[in-house]
Short mmCIF file of C-alpha atoms and ligand atoms in Angstrom, two decimals:
data_model
loop_
_atom_site.label_atom_id
_atom_site.label_comp_id
_atom_site.label_asym_id
_atom_site.label_seq_id
_atom_site.Cartn_x
_atom_site.Cartn_y
_atom_site.Cartn_z
CA MET A 37 0.14 -0.25 0.38
CA ALA A 38 1.38 3.50 -0.61
CA ASP A 39 2.63 5.49 1.96
CA ASP A 40 0.41 8.42 1.41
CA ASN A 41 -3.01 5.76 1.18
CA GLN A 42 -1.75 4.65 5.06
CA ASP A 43 -1.49 8.51 6.08
CA PHE A 44 -5.03 9.11 4.73
CA LEU A 45 -6.21 5.83 7.29
CA ILE A 46 -4.16 6.65 9.89
CA GLU A 47 -6.07 9.40 9.66
CA GLU A 48 -9.63 8.60 9.18
CA ILE A 49 -8.99 5.94 11.62
CA SER A 50 -7.23 8.15 14.20
CA SER A 51 -10.39 10.63 13.89
CA ARG A 52 -13.45 8.15 14.01
CA LEU A 53 -11.13 6.60 17.58
CA GLY A 54 -10.94 10.04 19.01
CA GLU A 55 -14.50 10.25 18.35
CA ILE A 56 -15.39 7.34 20.43
CA ARG A 57 -13.65 7.94 23.04
CA GLY A 58 -15.03 11.31 23.43
CA ARG A 59 -18.43 9.62 23.38
CA LEU A 60 -16.59 7.00 26.00
CA ALA A 61 -15.71 10.18 28.21
CA GLU A 62 -19.05 11.64 28.02
CA ALA A 63 -21.12 8.60 28.59
CA CYS A 64 -18.50 8.10 31.76
CA ARG A 65 -19.31 11.49 33.00
CA ARG A 66 -23.00 10.96 32.75
CA SER A 67 -22.94 8.21 34.63
CA GLY A 68 -20.25 9.49 37.41
CA ARG A 69 -17.46 6.78 36.64
CA PRO A 70 -13.88 7.26 35.80
CA VAL A 71 -13.19 7.35 32.29
CA GLY A 72 -9.77 5.30 32.59
CA GLU A 73 -12.75 2.25 33.92
CA VAL A 74 -13.64 1.58 30.30
CA THR A 75 -11.20 -0.14 27.63
CA LEU A 76 -12.31 0.28 24.14
CA VAL A 77 -11.50 -2.91 21.76
CA ALA A 78 -11.26 -2.41 18.73
CA VAL A 79 -12.96 -5.09 16.66
CA SER A 80 -10.52 -5.84 13.58
CA LYS A 81 -12.42 -8.93 12.07
CA THR A 82 -12.19 -8.72 8.72
CA HIS A 83 -10.40 -5.90 8.15
CA PRO A 84 -6.52 -6.08 6.70
CA PRO A 85 -3.36 -5.83 8.62
CA PRO A 86 -2.55 -1.98 7.05
CA CYS A 87 -6.12 -1.19 9.41
CA VAL A 88 -4.82 -2.48 12.13
CA ASP A 89 -1.21 -0.95 11.45
CA ALA A 90 -3.23 2.37 11.74
CA ALA A 91 -5.06 2.26 14.97
CA ILE A 92 -1.82 1.07 16.70
CA LEU A 93 -0.19 4.32 15.33
CA ALA A 94 -3.17 6.43 16.27
CA GLY A 95 -2.71 4.83 20.10
CA GLN A 96 -5.10 2.27 20.16
CA VAL A 97 -4.03 -0.82 22.23
CA ASP A 98 -6.79 -3.37 22.78
CA PHE A 99 -8.09 -5.27 19.34
CA GLY A 100 -10.87 -7.73 18.82
CA GLU A 101 -10.90 -10.86 16.67
CA ASN A 102 -13.62 -13.69 16.60
CA ARG A 103 -11.58 -16.30 14.88
CA VAL A 104 -8.55 -18.13 16.09
CA GLN A 105 -6.89 -18.48 12.67
CA GLU A 106 -7.38 -15.24 11.41
CA MET A 107 -5.99 -13.35 15.00
CA VAL A 108 -2.77 -15.60 14.70
CA GLU A 109 -2.17 -14.92 11.36
CA LYS A 110 -3.05 -10.68 11.91
CA ALA A 111 -1.17 -10.49 15.19
CA GLY A 112 2.34 -11.69 13.17
CA LEU A 113 1.40 -9.02 10.65
CA VAL A 114 1.16 -5.77 12.35
CA ARG A 115 3.37 -3.90 14.20
CA ALA A 116 4.19 -4.39 17.83
CA GLY A 117 2.41 -2.77 20.69
CA ALA A 118 -1.15 -4.86 20.03
CA CYS A 119 -3.03 -6.28 23.06
CA TRP A 120 -4.99 -9.04 21.38
CA HIS A 121 -9.04 -10.25 22.71
CA LEU A 122 -10.36 -13.41 21.26
CA ILE A 123 -14.10 -12.27 21.61
CA GLY A 124 -16.16 -15.20 19.33
CA HIS A 125 -16.90 -18.52 20.26
CA LEU A 126 -13.34 -20.80 20.91
CA GLN A 127 -13.38 -24.98 19.95
CA SER A 128 -11.46 -26.81 22.31
CA ASN A 129 -9.34 -27.74 19.41
CA LYS A 130 -7.65 -24.41 18.98
CA VAL A 131 -7.48 -23.75 22.64
CA ARG A 132 -3.54 -23.72 22.52
CA LYS A 133 -3.04 -21.53 19.12
CA ALA A 134 -5.43 -19.38 20.41
CA LEU A 135 -3.17 -18.65 23.80
CA THR A 136 -0.59 -17.49 21.51
CA VAL A 137 -1.81 -14.77 20.73
CA ALA A 138 -4.81 -14.12 23.23
CA ASP A 139 -4.54 -12.43 26.45
CA TRP A 140 -7.72 -11.98 27.28
CA ILE A 141 -10.78 -14.40 26.03
CA HIS A 142 -14.16 -13.20 26.13
CA GLY A 143 -16.56 -16.05 24.94
CA VAL A 144 -16.24 -18.63 27.13
CA ASP A 145 -19.74 -19.86 26.40
CA ARG A 146 -20.11 -23.29 28.69
CA ILE A 147 -17.21 -25.45 31.26
CA GLU A 148 -15.81 -27.35 29.14
CA ILE A 149 -14.04 -24.76 27.42
CA ALA A 150 -13.00 -23.24 30.73
CA ARG A 151 -11.33 -26.79 31.83
CA ASP A 152 -9.55 -26.60 28.58
CA LEU A 153 -8.32 -23.45 29.25
CA GLU A 154 -7.61 -23.59 32.60
CA ARG A 155 -5.41 -27.23 31.29
CA VAL A 156 -3.91 -25.25 28.51
CA ALA A 157 -3.16 -22.23 30.60
CA GLY A 158 -1.24 -24.63 33.27
CA GLU A 159 0.75 -26.63 31.08
CA GLU A 160 2.28 -22.76 29.92
CA GLY A 161 2.33 -21.87 33.49
CA ARG A 162 0.27 -18.99 33.07
CA THR A 163 -3.17 -17.06 33.65
CA VAL A 164 -5.49 -16.35 31.05
CA LYS A 165 -8.08 -13.03 31.62
CA ILE A 166 -11.43 -14.56 30.79
CA PHE A 167 -14.88 -13.25 30.60
CA LEU A 168 -17.90 -15.56 30.96
CA GLU A 169 -20.93 -14.79 27.75
CA VAL A 170 -23.95 -15.27 29.19
CA ASN A 171 -26.90 -15.43 26.86
CA VAL A 172 -29.30 -13.61 28.62
CA SER A 173 -31.66 -12.63 25.84
CA GLY A 174 -32.46 -16.45 25.27
CA GLU A 175 -32.34 -16.37 21.49
CA ALA A 176 -31.80 -19.72 20.03
CA THR A 177 -28.85 -18.91 17.21
CA LYS A 178 -26.47 -17.15 20.40
CA PHE A 179 -23.69 -18.87 22.39
CA GLY A 180 -23.01 -18.51 26.27
CA PHE A 181 -24.07 -20.08 29.39
CA SER A 182 -28.25 -19.33 30.45
CA PRO A 183 -27.95 -17.12 33.79
CA GLU A 184 -28.96 -20.20 35.25
CA ARG A 185 -26.17 -21.90 34.27
CA VAL A 186 -23.30 -19.80 34.83
CA ILE A 187 -24.68 -18.98 38.67
CA ARG A 188 -24.12 -22.97 38.84
CA GLU A 189 -20.99 -23.30 37.33
CA ALA A 190 -19.16 -20.07 37.98
CA THR A 191 -18.00 -21.54 41.11
CA GLU A 192 -15.59 -24.13 39.63
CA ILE A 193 -14.80 -21.56 37.65
CA PHE A 194 -13.72 -19.28 39.98
CA GLY A 195 -11.39 -22.44 41.49
CA MET A 196 -9.52 -22.73 38.46
CA ARG A 197 -5.68 -21.17 39.34
CA HIS A 198 -5.01 -19.88 35.81
CA LEU A 199 -8.29 -18.55 35.21
CA ASP A 200 -8.53 -15.19 36.35
CA VAL A 201 -12.52 -14.02 35.29
CA ALA A 202 -12.80 -10.34 35.02
CA GLY A 203 -16.79 -10.44 34.37
CA LEU A 204 -19.45 -11.36 32.16
CA MET A 205 -19.63 -10.47 28.43
CA THR A 206 -22.68 -10.86 26.30
CA MET A 207 -24.16 -9.21 23.25
CA ALA A 208 -27.53 -7.51 23.22
CA PRO A 209 -29.87 -9.01 19.97
CA LEU A 210 -29.74 -6.55 16.73
CA ALA A 211 -32.16 -3.84 17.11
CA ALA A 212 -33.02 -0.72 15.03
CA GLU A 213 -32.75 1.00 18.61
CA ALA A 214 -30.04 1.72 20.59
CA GLU A 215 -32.09 1.88 23.86
CA ALA A 216 -33.61 -1.82 22.92
CA SER A 217 -30.31 -3.16 24.29
CA ARG A 218 -30.56 -1.17 27.71
CA LYS A 219 -32.11 -4.25 29.34
CA TYR A 220 -29.97 -6.39 28.21
CA PHE A 221 -27.24 -5.15 29.37
CA VAL A 222 -29.03 -4.20 33.05
CA ARG A 223 -29.75 -7.97 33.39
CA LEU A 224 -26.02 -8.93 32.50
CA ARG A 225 -25.01 -6.45 35.57
CA GLU A 226 -27.26 -7.95 37.94
CA LEU A 227 -26.70 -11.20 37.08
CA ARG A 228 -22.57 -10.32 37.56
CA ASP A 229 -23.32 -8.90 41.41
CA GLN A 230 -25.29 -11.70 42.05
CA VAL A 231 -22.56 -14.25 40.82
CA GLY A 232 -20.31 -12.62 42.70
CA ARG A 233 -22.33 -12.37 45.82
CA GLU A 234 -22.86 -15.65 45.92
CA ALA A 235 -19.33 -16.90 45.36
CA GLY A 236 -17.82 -14.07 47.35
CA VAL A 237 -15.83 -13.25 44.58
CA ARG A 238 -14.80 -9.52 43.52
CA LEU A 239 -16.37 -9.74 39.54
CA PRO A 240 -15.09 -6.06 38.57
CA GLY A 241 -15.79 -6.94 34.77
CA LEU A 242 -18.41 -6.40 31.93
CA SER A 243 -17.74 -7.02 28.49
CA MET A 244 -20.89 -5.59 26.29
CA GLY A 245 -21.76 -2.90 23.91
CA MET A 246 -20.67 -2.54 20.10
CA SER A 247 -20.76 0.01 17.41
CA ASN A 248 -25.22 0.88 17.96
CA ASP A 249 -25.08 0.77 21.76
CA TYR A 250 -21.47 1.80 23.25
CA GLU A 251 -22.42 4.16 25.28
CA ILE A 252 -25.91 2.73 26.94
CA ALA A 253 -23.27 -0.30 27.72
CA VAL A 254 -21.14 2.24 29.55
CA GLU A 255 -24.25 3.48 31.31
CA GLU A 256 -25.08 0.47 32.65
CA GLY A 257 -21.47 -0.67 33.62
CA ALA A 258 -19.43 -1.89 30.64
CA THR A 259 -15.97 -1.96 31.37
CA HIS A 260 -15.35 -3.12 28.19
CA VAL A 261 -17.12 -2.07 25.01
CA ARG A 262 -16.00 -4.05 21.58
CA VAL A 263 -16.49 -1.72 18.56
CA GLY A 264 -15.83 -2.56 15.01
CA SER A 265 -17.88 -0.48 12.21
CA ALA A 266 -17.78 2.63 14.08
CA ILE A 267 -13.74 2.19 14.02
CA PHE A 268 -12.99 0.46 10.46
CA GLY A 269 -16.03 1.71 8.63
CA THR A 270 -17.16 -1.56 6.33
CA ARG A 271 -14.61 -0.67 3.62
CA CYS A 272 -10.93 -0.42 5.80
C1 PLP B 319 -18.45 -8.07 15.29
C2 PLP B 319 -18.48 -8.14 17.03
C3 PLP B 319 -18.43 -7.10 17.46
C4 PLP B 319 -18.24 -5.32 16.86
O1 PLP B 319 -19.33 -5.42 15.77
P1 PLP B 319 -19.85 -3.73 15.05
O2 PLP B 319 -21.50 -4.04 15.45
O3 PLP B 319 -18.89 -3.67 14.13
O4 PLP B 319 -18.87 -2.94 16.07
C5 PLP B 319 -18.55 -6.99 18.68
N1 PLP B 319 -18.40 -8.10 19.86
C6 PLP B 319 -18.17 -9.67 19.17
C7 PLP B 319 -18.78 -10.64 19.74
C8 PLP B 319 -18.53 -9.57 17.81
O5 PLP B 319 -18.56 -10.88 17.00
#
């Protein structure tokens, strides 16, 4: 790619990131939360390495991918300084590969995959930061623990020494109106509070909110928002 193309990309992505960071700060102010409490995860899935490089040059650190193969390939091609979050469904046979790159796994959606992560992380002598994904809307097409199941199974997961459970993650149903997501975010926060209380653990994290509804997610307590198209557009 020609240099002025890359310059244009950096300008474009830098300005979008600035806009989003401003909105995040506003949402924090509205809800009386410190701005530093919210991590912006830039979802780069389907976008090629120059887009990620442009974002890194614009100061972005955290990146999200939903497929292991794509994440690993991209991570090997972009400049240093990125922190990788796997945000999609993870299969057992890809756990080891995922852990070569990812510091965070947001889509821990069943007890079996938590056990796999614990075993592999243990073999490698490291700790993995995870979110437990919950299907709060109950849609049949969505991955995730049911609310009942996450309450029942969280205690076993909290006992896994190589997993550092940050909190809960969810995806709100697709909707035309961002406000429609609020009740799912509230539900996830309440569930997070309940799981933490019953297990007697501190559970600060909530991974929720995407391009269309991240401000509402922050108003309802999100600590990690996963924003793709608002940063990278549909073409980058
Ligand atoms: C793609 C994706 C996102 C980002 O979606 P945008 O609407 O592009 O912001 C967030 N979370 C998950 C799990 C995704 O797969």
